XYZ file of C-alpha atoms in Angstrom:
596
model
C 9.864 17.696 0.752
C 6.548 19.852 0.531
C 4.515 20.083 3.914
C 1.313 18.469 1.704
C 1.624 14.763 0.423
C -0.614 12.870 -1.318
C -0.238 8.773 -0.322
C -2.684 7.286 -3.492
C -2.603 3.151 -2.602
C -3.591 0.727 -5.171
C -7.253 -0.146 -5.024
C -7.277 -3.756 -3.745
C -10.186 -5.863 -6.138
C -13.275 -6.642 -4.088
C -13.346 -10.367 -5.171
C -11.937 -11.469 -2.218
C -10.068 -11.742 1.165
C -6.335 -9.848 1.049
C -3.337 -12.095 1.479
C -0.025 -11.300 2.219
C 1.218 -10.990 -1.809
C -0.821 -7.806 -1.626
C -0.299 -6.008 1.769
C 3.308 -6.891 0.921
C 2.847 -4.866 -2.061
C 0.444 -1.504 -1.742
C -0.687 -1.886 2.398
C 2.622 -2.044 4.439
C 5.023 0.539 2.548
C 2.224 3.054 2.055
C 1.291 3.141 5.520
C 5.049 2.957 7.191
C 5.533 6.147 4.381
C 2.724 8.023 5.963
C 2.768 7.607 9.405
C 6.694 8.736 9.037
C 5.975 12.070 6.790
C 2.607 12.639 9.412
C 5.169 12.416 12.643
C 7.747 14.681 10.723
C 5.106 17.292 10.440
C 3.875 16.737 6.709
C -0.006 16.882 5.786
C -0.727 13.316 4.461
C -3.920 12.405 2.827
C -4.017 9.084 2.263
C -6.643 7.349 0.147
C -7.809 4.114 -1.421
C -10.821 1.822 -1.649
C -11.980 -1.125 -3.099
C -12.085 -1.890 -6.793
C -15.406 -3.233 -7.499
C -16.375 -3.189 -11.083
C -15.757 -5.626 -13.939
C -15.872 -8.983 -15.165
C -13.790 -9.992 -12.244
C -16.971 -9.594 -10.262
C -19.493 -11.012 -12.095
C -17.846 -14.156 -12.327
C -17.168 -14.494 -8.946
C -20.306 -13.418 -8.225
C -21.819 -16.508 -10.405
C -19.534 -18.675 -8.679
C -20.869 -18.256 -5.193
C -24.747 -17.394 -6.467
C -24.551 -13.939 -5.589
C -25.464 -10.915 -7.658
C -22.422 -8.574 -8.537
C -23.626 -5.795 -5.727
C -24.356 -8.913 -3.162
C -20.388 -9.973 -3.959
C -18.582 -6.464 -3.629
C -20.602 -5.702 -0.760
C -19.414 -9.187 1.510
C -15.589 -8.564 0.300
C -15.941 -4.592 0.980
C -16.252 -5.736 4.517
C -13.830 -8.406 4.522
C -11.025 -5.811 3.131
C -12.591 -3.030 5.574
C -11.497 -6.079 8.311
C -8.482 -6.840 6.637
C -6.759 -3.493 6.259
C -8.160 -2.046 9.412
C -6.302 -5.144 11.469
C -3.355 -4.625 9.640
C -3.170 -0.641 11.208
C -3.523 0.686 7.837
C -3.853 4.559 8.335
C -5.899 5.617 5.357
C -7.506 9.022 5.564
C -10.272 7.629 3.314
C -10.341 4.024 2.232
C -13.831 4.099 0.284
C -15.847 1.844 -2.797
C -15.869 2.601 -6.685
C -19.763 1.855 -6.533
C -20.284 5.259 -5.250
C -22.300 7.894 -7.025
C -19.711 10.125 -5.979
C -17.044 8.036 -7.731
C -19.120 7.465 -10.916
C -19.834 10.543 -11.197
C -16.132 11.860 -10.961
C -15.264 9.016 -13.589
C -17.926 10.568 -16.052
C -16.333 14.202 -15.556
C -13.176 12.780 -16.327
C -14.710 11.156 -19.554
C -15.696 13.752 -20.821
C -12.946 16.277 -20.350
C -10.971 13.712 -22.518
C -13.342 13.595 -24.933
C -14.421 17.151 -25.402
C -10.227 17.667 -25.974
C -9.887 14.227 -28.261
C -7.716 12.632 -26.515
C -11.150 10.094 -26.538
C -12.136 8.474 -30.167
C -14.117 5.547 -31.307
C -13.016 2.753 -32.796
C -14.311 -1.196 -34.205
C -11.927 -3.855 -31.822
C -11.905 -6.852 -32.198
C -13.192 -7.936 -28.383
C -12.551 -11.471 -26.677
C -15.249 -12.937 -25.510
C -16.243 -16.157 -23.565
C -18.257 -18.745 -25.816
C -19.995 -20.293 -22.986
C -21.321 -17.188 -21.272
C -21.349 -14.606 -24.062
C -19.453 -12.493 -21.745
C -16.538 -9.962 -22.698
C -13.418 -11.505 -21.345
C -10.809 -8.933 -19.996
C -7.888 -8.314 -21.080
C -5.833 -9.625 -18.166
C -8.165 -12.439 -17.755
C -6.914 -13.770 -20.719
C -2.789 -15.372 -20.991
C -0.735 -17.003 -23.873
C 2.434 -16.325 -25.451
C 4.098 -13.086 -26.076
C 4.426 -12.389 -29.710
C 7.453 -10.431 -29.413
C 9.320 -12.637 -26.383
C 7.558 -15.758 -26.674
C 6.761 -15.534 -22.702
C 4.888 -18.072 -21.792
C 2.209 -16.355 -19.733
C 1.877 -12.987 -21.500
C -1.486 -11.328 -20.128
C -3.853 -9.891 -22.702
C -2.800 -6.253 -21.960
C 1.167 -6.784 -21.625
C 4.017 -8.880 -21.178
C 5.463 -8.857 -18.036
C 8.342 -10.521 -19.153
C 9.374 -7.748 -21.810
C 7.607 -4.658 -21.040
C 5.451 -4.325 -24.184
C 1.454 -3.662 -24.362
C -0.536 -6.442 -25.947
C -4.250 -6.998 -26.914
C -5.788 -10.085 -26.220
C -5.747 -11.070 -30.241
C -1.820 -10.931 -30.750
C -1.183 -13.387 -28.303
C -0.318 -16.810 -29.142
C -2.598 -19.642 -27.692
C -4.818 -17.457 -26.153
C -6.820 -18.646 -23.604
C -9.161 -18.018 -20.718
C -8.022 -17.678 -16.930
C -11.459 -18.388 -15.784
C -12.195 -21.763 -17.085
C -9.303 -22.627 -19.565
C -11.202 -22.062 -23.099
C -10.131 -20.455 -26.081
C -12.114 -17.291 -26.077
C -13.794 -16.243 -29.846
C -12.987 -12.817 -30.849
C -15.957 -10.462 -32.256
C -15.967 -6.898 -33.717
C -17.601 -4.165 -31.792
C -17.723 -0.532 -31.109
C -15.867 1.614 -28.009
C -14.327 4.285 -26.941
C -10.602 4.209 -26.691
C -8.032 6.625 -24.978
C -5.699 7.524 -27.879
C -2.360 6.986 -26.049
C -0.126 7.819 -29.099
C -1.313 11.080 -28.657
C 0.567 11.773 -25.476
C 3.348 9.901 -26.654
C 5.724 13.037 -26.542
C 4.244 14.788 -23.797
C 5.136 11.447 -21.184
C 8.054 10.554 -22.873
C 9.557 14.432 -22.050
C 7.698 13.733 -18.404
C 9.593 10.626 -18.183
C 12.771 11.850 -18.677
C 12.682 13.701 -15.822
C 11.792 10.703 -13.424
C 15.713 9.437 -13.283
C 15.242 9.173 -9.686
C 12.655 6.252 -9.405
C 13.230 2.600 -9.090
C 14.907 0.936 -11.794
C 12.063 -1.490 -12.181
C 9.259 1.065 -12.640
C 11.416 3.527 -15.161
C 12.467 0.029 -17.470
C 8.986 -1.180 -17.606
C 7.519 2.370 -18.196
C 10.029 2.539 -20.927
C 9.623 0.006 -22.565
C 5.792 0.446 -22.466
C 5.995 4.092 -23.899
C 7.758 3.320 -27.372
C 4.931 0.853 -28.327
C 1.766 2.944 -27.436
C -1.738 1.818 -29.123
C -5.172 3.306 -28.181
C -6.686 1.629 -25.597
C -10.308 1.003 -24.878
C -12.015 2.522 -22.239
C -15.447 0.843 -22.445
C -16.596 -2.693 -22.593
C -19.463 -4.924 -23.322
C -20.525 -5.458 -19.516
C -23.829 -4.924 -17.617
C -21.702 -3.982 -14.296
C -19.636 -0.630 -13.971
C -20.158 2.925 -14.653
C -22.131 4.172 -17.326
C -20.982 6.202 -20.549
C -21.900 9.804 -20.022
C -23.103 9.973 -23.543
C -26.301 9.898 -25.463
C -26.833 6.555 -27.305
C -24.483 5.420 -24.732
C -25.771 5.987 -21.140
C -28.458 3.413 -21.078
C -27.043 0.823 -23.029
C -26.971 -2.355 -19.751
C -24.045 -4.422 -21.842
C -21.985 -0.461 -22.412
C -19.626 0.239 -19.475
C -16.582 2.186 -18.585
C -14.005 -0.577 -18.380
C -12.729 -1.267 -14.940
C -8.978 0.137 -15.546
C -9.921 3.383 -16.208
C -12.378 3.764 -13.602
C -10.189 2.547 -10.952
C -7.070 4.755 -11.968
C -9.646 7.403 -11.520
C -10.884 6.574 -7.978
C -7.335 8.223 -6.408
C -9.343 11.665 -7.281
C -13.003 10.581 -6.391
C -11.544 9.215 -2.863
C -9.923 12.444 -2.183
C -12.990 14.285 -3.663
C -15.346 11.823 -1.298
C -13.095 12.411 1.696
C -13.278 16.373 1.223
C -17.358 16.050 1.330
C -17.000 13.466 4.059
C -14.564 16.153 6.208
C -16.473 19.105 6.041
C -14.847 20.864 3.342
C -15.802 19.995 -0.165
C -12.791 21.969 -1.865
C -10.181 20.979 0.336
C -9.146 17.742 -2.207
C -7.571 20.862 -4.206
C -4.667 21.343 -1.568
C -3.221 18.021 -2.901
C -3.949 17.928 -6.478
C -3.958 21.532 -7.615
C -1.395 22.509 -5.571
C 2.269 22.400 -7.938
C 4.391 22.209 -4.843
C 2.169 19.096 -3.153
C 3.674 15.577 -4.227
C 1.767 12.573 -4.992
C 3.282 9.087 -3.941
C 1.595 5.906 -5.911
C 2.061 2.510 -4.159
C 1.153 -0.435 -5.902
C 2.681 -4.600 -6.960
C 4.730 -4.282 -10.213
C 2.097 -5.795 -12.398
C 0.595 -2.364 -12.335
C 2.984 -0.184 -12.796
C 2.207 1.116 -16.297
C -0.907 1.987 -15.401
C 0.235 4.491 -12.962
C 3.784 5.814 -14.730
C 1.947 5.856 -18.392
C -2.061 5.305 -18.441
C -2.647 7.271 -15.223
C -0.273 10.382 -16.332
C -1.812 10.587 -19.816
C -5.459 10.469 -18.295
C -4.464 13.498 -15.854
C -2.269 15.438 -18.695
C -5.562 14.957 -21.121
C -7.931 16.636 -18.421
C -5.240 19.337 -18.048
C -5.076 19.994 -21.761
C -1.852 19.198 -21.961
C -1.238 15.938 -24.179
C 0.641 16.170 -27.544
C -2.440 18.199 -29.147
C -3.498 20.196 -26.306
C -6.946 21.104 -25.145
C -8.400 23.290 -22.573
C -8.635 22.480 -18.889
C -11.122 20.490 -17.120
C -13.046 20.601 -14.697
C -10.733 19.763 -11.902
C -7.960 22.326 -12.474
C -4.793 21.924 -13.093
C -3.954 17.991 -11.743
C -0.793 16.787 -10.321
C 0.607 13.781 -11.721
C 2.798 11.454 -9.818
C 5.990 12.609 -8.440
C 6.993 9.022 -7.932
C 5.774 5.606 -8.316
C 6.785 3.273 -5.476
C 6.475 -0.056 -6.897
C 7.052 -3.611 -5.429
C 7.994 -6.887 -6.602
C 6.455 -9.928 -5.586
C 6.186 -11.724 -2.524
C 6.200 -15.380 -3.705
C 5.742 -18.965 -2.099
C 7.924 -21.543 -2.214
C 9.300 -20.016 -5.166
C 5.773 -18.972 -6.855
C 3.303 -15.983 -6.352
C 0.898 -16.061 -3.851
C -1.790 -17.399 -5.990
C -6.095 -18.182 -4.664
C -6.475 -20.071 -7.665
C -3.977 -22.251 -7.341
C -3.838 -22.496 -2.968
C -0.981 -20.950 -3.027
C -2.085 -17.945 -0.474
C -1.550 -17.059 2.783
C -4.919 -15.053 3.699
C -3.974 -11.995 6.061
C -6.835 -12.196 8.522
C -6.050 -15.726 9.551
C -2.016 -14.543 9.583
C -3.083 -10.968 11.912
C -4.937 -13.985 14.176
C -2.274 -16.254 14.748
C 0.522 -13.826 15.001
C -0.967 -10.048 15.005
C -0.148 -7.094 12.921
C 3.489 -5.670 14.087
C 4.966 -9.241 13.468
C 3.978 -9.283 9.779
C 4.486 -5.614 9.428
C 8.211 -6.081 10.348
C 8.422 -8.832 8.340
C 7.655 -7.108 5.184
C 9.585 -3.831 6.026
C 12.689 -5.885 6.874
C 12.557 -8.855 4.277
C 9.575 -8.029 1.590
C 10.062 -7.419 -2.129
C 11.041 -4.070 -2.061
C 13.637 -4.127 -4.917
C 13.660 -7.752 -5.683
C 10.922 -10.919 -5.570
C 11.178 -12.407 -1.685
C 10.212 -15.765 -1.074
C 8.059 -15.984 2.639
C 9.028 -19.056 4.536
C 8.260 -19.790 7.547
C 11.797 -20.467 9.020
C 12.650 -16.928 8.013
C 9.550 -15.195 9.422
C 9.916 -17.427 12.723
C 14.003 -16.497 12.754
C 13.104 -12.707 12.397
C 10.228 -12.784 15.027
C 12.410 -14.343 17.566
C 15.772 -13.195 16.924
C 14.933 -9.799 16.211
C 11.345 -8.758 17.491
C 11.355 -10.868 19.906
C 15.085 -11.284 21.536
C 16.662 -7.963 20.495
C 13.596 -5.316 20.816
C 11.379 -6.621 22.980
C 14.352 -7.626 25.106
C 15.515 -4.582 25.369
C 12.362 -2.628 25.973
C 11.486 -5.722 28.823
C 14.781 -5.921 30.984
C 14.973 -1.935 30.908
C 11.680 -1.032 32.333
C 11.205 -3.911 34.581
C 15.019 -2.942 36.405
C 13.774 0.556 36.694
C 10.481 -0.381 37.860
C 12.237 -2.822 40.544
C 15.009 -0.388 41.545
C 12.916 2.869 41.533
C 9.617 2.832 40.689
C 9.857 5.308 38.250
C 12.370 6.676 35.564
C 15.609 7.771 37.290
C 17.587 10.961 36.760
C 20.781 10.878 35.635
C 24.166 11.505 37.061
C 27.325 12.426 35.591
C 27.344 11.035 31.883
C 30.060 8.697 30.633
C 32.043 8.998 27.219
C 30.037 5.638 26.515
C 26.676 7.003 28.065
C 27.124 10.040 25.336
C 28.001 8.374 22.429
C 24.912 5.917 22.549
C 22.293 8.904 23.095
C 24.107 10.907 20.468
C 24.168 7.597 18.048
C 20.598 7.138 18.724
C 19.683 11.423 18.065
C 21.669 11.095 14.853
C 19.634 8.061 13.730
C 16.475 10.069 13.279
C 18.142 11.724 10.838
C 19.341 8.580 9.325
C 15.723 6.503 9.064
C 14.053 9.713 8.231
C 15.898 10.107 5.062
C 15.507 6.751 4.227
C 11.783 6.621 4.506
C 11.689 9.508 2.563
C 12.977 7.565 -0.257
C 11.046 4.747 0.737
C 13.412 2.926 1.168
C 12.181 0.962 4.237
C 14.891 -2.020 4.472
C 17.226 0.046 5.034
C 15.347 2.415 7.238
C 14.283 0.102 9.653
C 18.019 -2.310 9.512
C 19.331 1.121 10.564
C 16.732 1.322 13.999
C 17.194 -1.866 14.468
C 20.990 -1.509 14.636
C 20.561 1.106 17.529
C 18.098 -1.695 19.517
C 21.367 -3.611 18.640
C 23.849 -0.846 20.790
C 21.428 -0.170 23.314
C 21.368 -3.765 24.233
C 24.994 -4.614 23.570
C 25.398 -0.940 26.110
C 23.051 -2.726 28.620
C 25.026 -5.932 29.001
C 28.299 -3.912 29.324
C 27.134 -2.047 32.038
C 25.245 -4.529 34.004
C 23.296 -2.099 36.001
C 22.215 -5.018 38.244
C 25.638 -5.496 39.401
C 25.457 -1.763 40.847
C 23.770 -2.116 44.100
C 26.863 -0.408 45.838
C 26.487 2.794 43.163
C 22.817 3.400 42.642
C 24.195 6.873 41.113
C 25.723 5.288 38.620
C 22.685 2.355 37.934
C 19.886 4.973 38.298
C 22.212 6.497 34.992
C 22.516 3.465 32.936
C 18.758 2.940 33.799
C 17.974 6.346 32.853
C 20.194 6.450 29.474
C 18.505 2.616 28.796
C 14.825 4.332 29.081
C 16.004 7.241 26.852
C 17.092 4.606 24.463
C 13.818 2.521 24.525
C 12.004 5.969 24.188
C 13.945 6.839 20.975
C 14.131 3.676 19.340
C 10.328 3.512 19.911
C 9.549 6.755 17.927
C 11.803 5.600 15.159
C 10.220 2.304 15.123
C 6.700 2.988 15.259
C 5.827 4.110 11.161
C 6.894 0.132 11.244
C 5.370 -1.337 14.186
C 2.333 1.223 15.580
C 0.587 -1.397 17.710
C 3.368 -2.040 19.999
C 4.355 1.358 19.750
C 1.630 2.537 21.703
C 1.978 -0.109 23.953
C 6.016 0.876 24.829
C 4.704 4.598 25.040
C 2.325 3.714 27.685
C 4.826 1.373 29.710
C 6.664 4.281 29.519
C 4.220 6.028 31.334
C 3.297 8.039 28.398
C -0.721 8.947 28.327
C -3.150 9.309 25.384
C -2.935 8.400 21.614
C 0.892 7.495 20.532
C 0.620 6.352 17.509
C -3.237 6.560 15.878
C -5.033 3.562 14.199
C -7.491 3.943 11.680
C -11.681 3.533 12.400
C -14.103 1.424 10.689
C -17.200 4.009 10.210
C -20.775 3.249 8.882
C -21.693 6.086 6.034
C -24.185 6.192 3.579
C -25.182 8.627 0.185
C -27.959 10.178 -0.635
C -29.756 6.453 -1.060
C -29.096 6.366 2.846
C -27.321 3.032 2.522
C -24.951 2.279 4.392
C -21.579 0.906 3.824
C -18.412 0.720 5.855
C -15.219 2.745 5.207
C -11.662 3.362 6.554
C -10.985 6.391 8.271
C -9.027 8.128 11.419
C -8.120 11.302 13.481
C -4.431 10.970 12.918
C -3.408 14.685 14.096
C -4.163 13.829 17.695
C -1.792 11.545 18.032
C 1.554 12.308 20.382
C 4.129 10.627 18.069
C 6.587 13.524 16.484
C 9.957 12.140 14.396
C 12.371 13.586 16.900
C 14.643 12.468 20.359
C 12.614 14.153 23.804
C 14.179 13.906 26.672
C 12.772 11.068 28.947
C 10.249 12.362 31.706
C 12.252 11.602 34.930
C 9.656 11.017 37.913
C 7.473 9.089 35.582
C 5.870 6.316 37.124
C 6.651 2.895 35.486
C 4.936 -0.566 35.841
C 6.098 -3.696 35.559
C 6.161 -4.080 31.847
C 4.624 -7.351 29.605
C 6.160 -8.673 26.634
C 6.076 -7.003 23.720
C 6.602 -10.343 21.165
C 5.772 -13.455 21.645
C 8.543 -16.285 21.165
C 7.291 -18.780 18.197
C 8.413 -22.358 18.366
C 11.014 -23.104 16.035
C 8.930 -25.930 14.673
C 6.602 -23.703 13.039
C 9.358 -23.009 10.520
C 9.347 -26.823 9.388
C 5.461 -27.435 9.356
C 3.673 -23.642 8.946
C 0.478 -23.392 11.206
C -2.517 -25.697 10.764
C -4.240 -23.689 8.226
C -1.111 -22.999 5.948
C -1.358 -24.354 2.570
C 1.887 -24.809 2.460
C 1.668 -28.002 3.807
C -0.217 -28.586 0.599
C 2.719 -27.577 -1.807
């Protein structure tokens, strides 16, 4: 894997508060992938930020009396809160209603345009009789056409892959309030997908390596490309870098293709924000950096199709060529990491229909490391995963609780009682060997599974040496050796050497109580780095909050040390709290499962 990695994380909609259906989805894996490649030595720059244009906004904003800026402003802060709780790592988690982000969007406009992979076009546009508004396409559902699904979105079918426009579908209506929305002719700009229908399907080809789920939907997507429009009748977004166009208030870039495009302004913004304006370039002119997408599957054609064709246009490279933008020579993805859904009693976690589990009142009740594992060991990583409460209560006590914080607990506090501090070892035993070596080789093991992102199986397989060490514990009942403290100062010693490696392979997963294990270790400083909420501002000098962090400081490295004998060692505290088993039947106060 190349030293330079570029982590680009869905851009979460600024309508409102996260729940778990989405960290599930973009938050959890991308972070647990970084902090991994960041400990193995890799430079990571991971970015995001809040998606904050479109009619999304304005009719939430109308809904709670608010202008649009008043709305993505409150739930800016409220994802800031969100993701920062959560331990997110992001390098720069920013805003679309930047000038730096419009104005990167506007660049990347024209580049298409100047090589025609941009044309105008009459479409037919939906819009909503009792506001005059345009309706977007996803805001609008019916059936498919081609599979007769019954909840085909106005872009695509979910059910069978293909892209849509809010016209062909069958008994269309409105997501926001139910009506049939009229249809009227007007004028856009489109991106002419059919003219990079060779260059991605050659690209795709190539991608045999990817999740099943994101190469058939891609696929499928590819042999049915239409132009797609890239502006809207809306008073709220970017404006059209074009003459005639520019001040137009009901002419817009459409949200999609702004927010595909905020991956580069973020990385762009960050650069300014570090110090170094260029530096953005080491990720996405660089061939030999990779670029790792993370995203819920209902997006995944934007970022294995739309995204590539956007980025192949700039470069001049689409079925008709061109010359090369202004931002070099641009990576596209070398993979998409896409997740199914995390439902609820069978359904997706839905606001609209109280079907939601809100992650800042989950991170209050239960803190971040408990619904981080959760995800890594029993989210949708290959296949929709239905959250209960019995199974998150069995895998917090059974596993978090009983196995890991067990072990780290009962090995500490002995050596603590019997010593003080961590003991040297003695002579080794065949069984004292093959643990440590089963616990060196495992770095190897998780490392290469992370790599792949393939965190179930990563974190089964560190779990499964918390497993040994505690099984090797119980065997050797160093508390039964108060007539050979030579040989229980070497279980003791082999059990902290344990703890210390199964820490280090569990903290990508579990960073909170990572640091706290490091420093009941007797470890000093910054284990494992969380990210900072920082006030910045543009040239208008207002300020607005984003996600950032000084993540090279930190101690953590992806490999076994040897444990510092002599270290002092305090009586530890538990890692995990135990939940009563009756949560599983009723959920806590606020769930609205209880409701279902």
């Amino acid at each position: 894997m190349s030293s330079r990695v570029l982590t680009a994380v869905a851009w979460p909609y600024a309508n409102g508060p996260r729940h778990l259906g989405h960290v599930s989805g973009f938050g959890v894996p991308s972070d647990v992938f970084s902090r991994y490649l960041r400990m193995n030595g890799h430079d990571v720059l991971m970015v995001s930020g809040s998606d904050e244009h479109g009619t999304a906004i304005t009719v939430q904003a109308d809904q709670e009396g608010l202008t649009a800026r008043e709305t993505v402003d409150k739930y800016h802060r409220q994802l800031i809160d969100d993701l920062h709780g959560l331990g997110l790592s992001y390098d720069l988690y920013t805003r679309t209603t930047t000038a730096n982000h419009a104005a990167v969007v506007q660049d990347m406009f024209s580049a298409l345009l100047e090589n025609g992979y941009v044309v105008k076009q009459s479409a037919m546009g939906a819009i909503s009789p009792s506001t005059g508004r345009t309706l977007p396409d996803r805001y609008i559902e019916g059936t498919c056409p081609i599979c007769k699904y019954d909840n085909a979105r106005g872009d695509q079918c979910d059910n069978c892959g293909n892209q849509l426009d809010p016209i062909d579908l069958i008994n269309p209506t409105s997501k926001i309030n139910g009506e049939t929305p009229e249809f009227r002719e007007t004028e856009h700009f489109f991106l002419d997908l059919p003219a990079f229908a060779n260059s991605l399907t050659e690209w795709l080809s190539r991608r045999s390596d990817w999740r099943p789920n994101v190469l058939k939907f891609s696929q499928n997507f590819i042999n049915d490309l239409r132009p797609r429009a890239i502006t809207r009748d809306i008073d709220w977004g970017v404006s059209v870098p074009l003459e005639g166009w520019r001040d137009q208030p009901m002419k817009k870039v459409y949200v999609w293709f702004d927010a595909v495009i905020g991956y580069l302004s973020a990385s762009v913004e960050w650069a300014r924000r570090t110090g170094d304006p260029e530096a953005w370039r080491k990720w996405w002119n660089d061939p030999e950096a990779l670029a790792y997408y993370f995203m819920g599957k209902d997006n995944i054609v934007f970022h294995t199709v739309i995204w590539p064709g956007i980025l192949l246009g700039q470069n001049g490279k689409g079925d008709t060529g061109g010359t090369l933008g202004p931002f070099g020579e641009l990576n596209l993805p070398t993979e998409v990491v896409s997740s199914e859904f995390l439902t609820m009693s069978g359904a997706k976690f839905s606001t609209s229909r109280s079907r939601v589990i809100y992650v800042r009142d989950f991170l209050a009740e239960f803190g971040p490391d408990a619904l981080r594992y959760f995800i890594a060991v029993a989210g949708p990583e290959n296949n929709d995963t239905d959250f209960t409460w019995d199974e998150f209560v069995r895998r917090n006590n059974n596993e978090l609780a009983n196995e890991w914080g067990n072990l780290v607990n009962r090995s500490i506090s002995m050596a603590h009682k019997n010593n003080g501090k961590v003991p040297a070892a003695g002579e080794l035993t065949e069984v004292d060997t093959q643990l440590l070596a089963a616990a060196r080789a495992a770095f190897d093991t998780v490392g290469a599974h992370l790599s792949r992102n393939r965190f179930r199986n990563a974190i089964t397989e560190a779990m499964r040496i918390v497993t040994l060490a505690n099984r090797y514990l119980s065997d050797q009942e160093p508390w039964k050796l108060k007539d050979d403290p030579a040989r229980r100062d070497t279980v003791l010693h082999c059990a902290l050497q344990l703890v210390q490696d199964c820490n280090t392979l569990l903290t990508p997963f579990l960073p909170h109580s990572a640091q706290q294990v490091y420093e009941a270790l007797g470890g000093t400083g910054v284990w494992a780095a969380q990210p900072q909420i920082r006030e910045v501002s543009e040239d208008d000098g207002v300020p607005y909050p984003v996600l950032m962090g000084d993540y090279a400081s930190e101690e953590a490295r992806w490999e076994s040390t040897p444990i510092a004998v002599g270290r002092p060692l305090d009586k530890p505290t538990p890692l995990f709290r135990k939940l009563d088993e009756s949560l599983g039947v009723t959920g806590p106060s606020w769930s609205p499962l209880l409701d279902l």
